[in-house]
Coordinates of C-alpha atoms in Angstrom, one line a residue:
X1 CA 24.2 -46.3 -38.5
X2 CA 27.8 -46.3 -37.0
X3 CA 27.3 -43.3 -34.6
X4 CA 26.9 -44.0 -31.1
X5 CA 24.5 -41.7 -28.5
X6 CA 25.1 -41.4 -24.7
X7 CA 22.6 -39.3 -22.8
X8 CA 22.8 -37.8 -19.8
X9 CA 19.6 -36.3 -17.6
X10 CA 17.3 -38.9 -20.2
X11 CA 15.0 -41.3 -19.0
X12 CA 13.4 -39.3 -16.3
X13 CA 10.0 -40.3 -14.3
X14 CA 8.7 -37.3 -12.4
X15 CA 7.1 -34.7 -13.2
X16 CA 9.1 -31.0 -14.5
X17 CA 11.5 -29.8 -16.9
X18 CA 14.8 -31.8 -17.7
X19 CA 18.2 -30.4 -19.7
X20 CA 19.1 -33.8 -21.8
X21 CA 22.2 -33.9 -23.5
X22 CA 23.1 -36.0 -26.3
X23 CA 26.6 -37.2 -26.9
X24 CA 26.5 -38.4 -30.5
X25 CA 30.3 -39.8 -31.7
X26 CA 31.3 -41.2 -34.8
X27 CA 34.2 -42.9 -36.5
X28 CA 36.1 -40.1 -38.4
X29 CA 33.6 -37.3 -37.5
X30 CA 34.0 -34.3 -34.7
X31 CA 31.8 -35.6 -31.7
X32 CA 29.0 -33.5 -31.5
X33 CA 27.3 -33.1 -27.6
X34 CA 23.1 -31.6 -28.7
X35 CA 20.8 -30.2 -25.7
X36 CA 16.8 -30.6 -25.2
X37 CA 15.3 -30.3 -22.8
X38 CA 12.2 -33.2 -21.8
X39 CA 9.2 -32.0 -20.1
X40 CA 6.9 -34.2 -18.2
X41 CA 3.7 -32.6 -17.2
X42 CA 2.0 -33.2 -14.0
X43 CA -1.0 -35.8 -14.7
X44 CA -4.9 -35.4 -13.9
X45 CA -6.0 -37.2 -10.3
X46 CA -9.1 -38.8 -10.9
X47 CA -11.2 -38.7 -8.1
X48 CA -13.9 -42.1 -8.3
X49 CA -16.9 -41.8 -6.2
X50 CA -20.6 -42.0 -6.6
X51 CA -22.1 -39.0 -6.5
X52 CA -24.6 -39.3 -4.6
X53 CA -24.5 -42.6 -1.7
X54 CA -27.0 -43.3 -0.4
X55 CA -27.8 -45.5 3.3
X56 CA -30.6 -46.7 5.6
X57 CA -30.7 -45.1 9.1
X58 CA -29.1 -47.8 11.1
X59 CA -27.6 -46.1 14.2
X60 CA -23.8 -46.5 13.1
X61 CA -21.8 -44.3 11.1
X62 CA -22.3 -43.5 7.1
X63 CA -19.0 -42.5 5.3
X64 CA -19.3 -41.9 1.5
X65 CA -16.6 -44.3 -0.7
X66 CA -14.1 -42.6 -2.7
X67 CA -11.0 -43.7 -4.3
X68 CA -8.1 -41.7 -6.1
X69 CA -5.8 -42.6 -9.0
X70 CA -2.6 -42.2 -7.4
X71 CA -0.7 -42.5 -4.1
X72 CA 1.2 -39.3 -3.6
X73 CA -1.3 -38.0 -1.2
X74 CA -4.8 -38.8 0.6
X75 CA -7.9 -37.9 0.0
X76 CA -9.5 -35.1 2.8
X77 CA -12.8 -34.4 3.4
X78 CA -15.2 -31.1 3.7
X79 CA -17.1 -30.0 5.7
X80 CA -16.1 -33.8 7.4
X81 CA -17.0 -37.4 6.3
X82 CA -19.0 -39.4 8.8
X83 CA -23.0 -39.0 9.7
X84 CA -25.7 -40.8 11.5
X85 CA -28.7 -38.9 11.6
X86 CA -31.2 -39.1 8.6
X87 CA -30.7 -36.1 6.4
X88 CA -28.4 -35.0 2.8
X89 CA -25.3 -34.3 3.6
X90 CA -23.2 -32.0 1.0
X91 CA -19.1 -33.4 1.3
X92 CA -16.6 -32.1 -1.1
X93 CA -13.7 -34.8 -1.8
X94 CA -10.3 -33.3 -2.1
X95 CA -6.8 -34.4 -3.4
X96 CA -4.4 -31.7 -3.4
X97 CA -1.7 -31.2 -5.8
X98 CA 1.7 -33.2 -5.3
X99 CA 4.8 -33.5 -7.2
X100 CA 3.2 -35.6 -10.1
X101 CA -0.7 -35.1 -10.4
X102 CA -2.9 -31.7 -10.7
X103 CA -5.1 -31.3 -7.9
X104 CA -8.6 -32.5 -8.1
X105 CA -12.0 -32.3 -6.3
X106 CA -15.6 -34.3 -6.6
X107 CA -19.1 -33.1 -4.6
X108 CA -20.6 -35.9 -3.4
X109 CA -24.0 -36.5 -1.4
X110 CA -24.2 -38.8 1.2
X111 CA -28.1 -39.6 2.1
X112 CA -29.5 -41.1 5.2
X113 CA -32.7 -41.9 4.8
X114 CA -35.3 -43.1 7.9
X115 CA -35.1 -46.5 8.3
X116 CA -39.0 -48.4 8.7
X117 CA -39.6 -49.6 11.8
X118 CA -40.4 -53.2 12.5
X119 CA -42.3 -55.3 14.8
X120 CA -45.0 -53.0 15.1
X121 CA -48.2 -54.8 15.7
X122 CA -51.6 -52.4 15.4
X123 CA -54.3 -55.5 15.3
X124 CA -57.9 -54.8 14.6
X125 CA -60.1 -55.6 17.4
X126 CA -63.8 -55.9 18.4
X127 CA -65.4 -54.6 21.7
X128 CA -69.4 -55.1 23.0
X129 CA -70.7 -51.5 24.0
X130 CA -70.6 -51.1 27.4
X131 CA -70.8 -47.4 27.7
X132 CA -66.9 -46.7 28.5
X133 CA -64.5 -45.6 25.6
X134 CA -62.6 -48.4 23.4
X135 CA -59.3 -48.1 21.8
X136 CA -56.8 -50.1 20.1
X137 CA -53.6 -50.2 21.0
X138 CA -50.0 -50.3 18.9
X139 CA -47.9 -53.0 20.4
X140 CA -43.8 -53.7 19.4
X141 CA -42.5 -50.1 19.1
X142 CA -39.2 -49.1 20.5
X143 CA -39.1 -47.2 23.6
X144 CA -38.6 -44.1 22.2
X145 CA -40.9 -44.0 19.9
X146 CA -44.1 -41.7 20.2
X147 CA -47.3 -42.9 18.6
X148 CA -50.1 -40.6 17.7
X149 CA -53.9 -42.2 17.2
X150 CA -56.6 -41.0 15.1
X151 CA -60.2 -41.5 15.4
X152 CA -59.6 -43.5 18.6
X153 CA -61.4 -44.3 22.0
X154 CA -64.7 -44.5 20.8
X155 CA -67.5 -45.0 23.0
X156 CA -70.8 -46.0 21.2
X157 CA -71.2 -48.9 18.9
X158 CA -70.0 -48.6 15.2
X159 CA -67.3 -49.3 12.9
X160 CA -63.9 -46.9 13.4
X161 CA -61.0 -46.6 10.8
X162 CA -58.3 -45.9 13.6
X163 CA -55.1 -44.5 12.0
X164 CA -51.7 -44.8 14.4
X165 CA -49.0 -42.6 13.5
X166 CA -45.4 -43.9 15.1
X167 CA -42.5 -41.6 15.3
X168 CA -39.1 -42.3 16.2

């Protein structure tokens, strides 16, 4: 209980491998100097992400979300993070390994899927036969869209199920 211990090298924060010496002295006893050596091992970066993120076609830019436990580095990207067609997209998130944390990687899918359009108007419709073809007509679609009827323009009296198929 009366000895006294000064270190030297203790107390260390980073990562690797540390002499430490102790310097134990004592009333009436030799003073005695011990070596250890600490060892602080490089910790696990945690990659958080969903694994698969999904979005609605909107026209802009979809980036996945991911987050990483430290702040010795940055997270990169692979093959590249940023899409805005509709389609599955494989990205591999990547932290390499710094002075303190182990490398780490995640697989993450971003998914665009279509979007629906709207404003599309495809109203039913009644005609008196008068010998010339009868159709009905989508109305509200964007200008590059393509629509595709079937069963339409009929000619002679009846009742049609017209089906209108709008691409985009």
């Amino acid at each position: 209980e009366d000895a006294t211990v000064v270190y030297e090298n203790n107390d260390q924060i980073d990562a690797g491998s540390y002499i430490v010496i102790a310097t134990v002295i004592r009333p009436n006893f030799t003073t005695v100097k011990l070596e250890g050596t600490l060892t602080i091992n490089k910790a696990e970066a945690t990659i958080t992400a969903d694994l698969i993120q999904t979005f609605t076609y909107d026209g802009t830019i979809k980036n996945i979300s991911a987050s990483l436990n430290h702040s010795e580095t940055t997270l990169t990207y692979d093959s590249q993070q940023g899409y805005t067609n509709v389609g599955t997209y494989a990205i591999s998130v990547e932290a390499i390994e710094t002075d303190n944390y182990l490398a780490a990687s995640q697989n993450v899918s971003l998914v665009i899927e279509a979007a629906t359009e709207s404003g599309l108007v495809f109203a039913n419709n009644s005609f008196t036969y008068d010998g010339t073809a009868k159709s009905l007509i989508v109305t509200g679609q964007a200008e590059d869209a393509t629509v595709v009827y079937e069963n339409n323009d009929q000619t002679n009296a009846g009742t049609y199920n017209v089906i209108a198929r709008v691409s985009r």
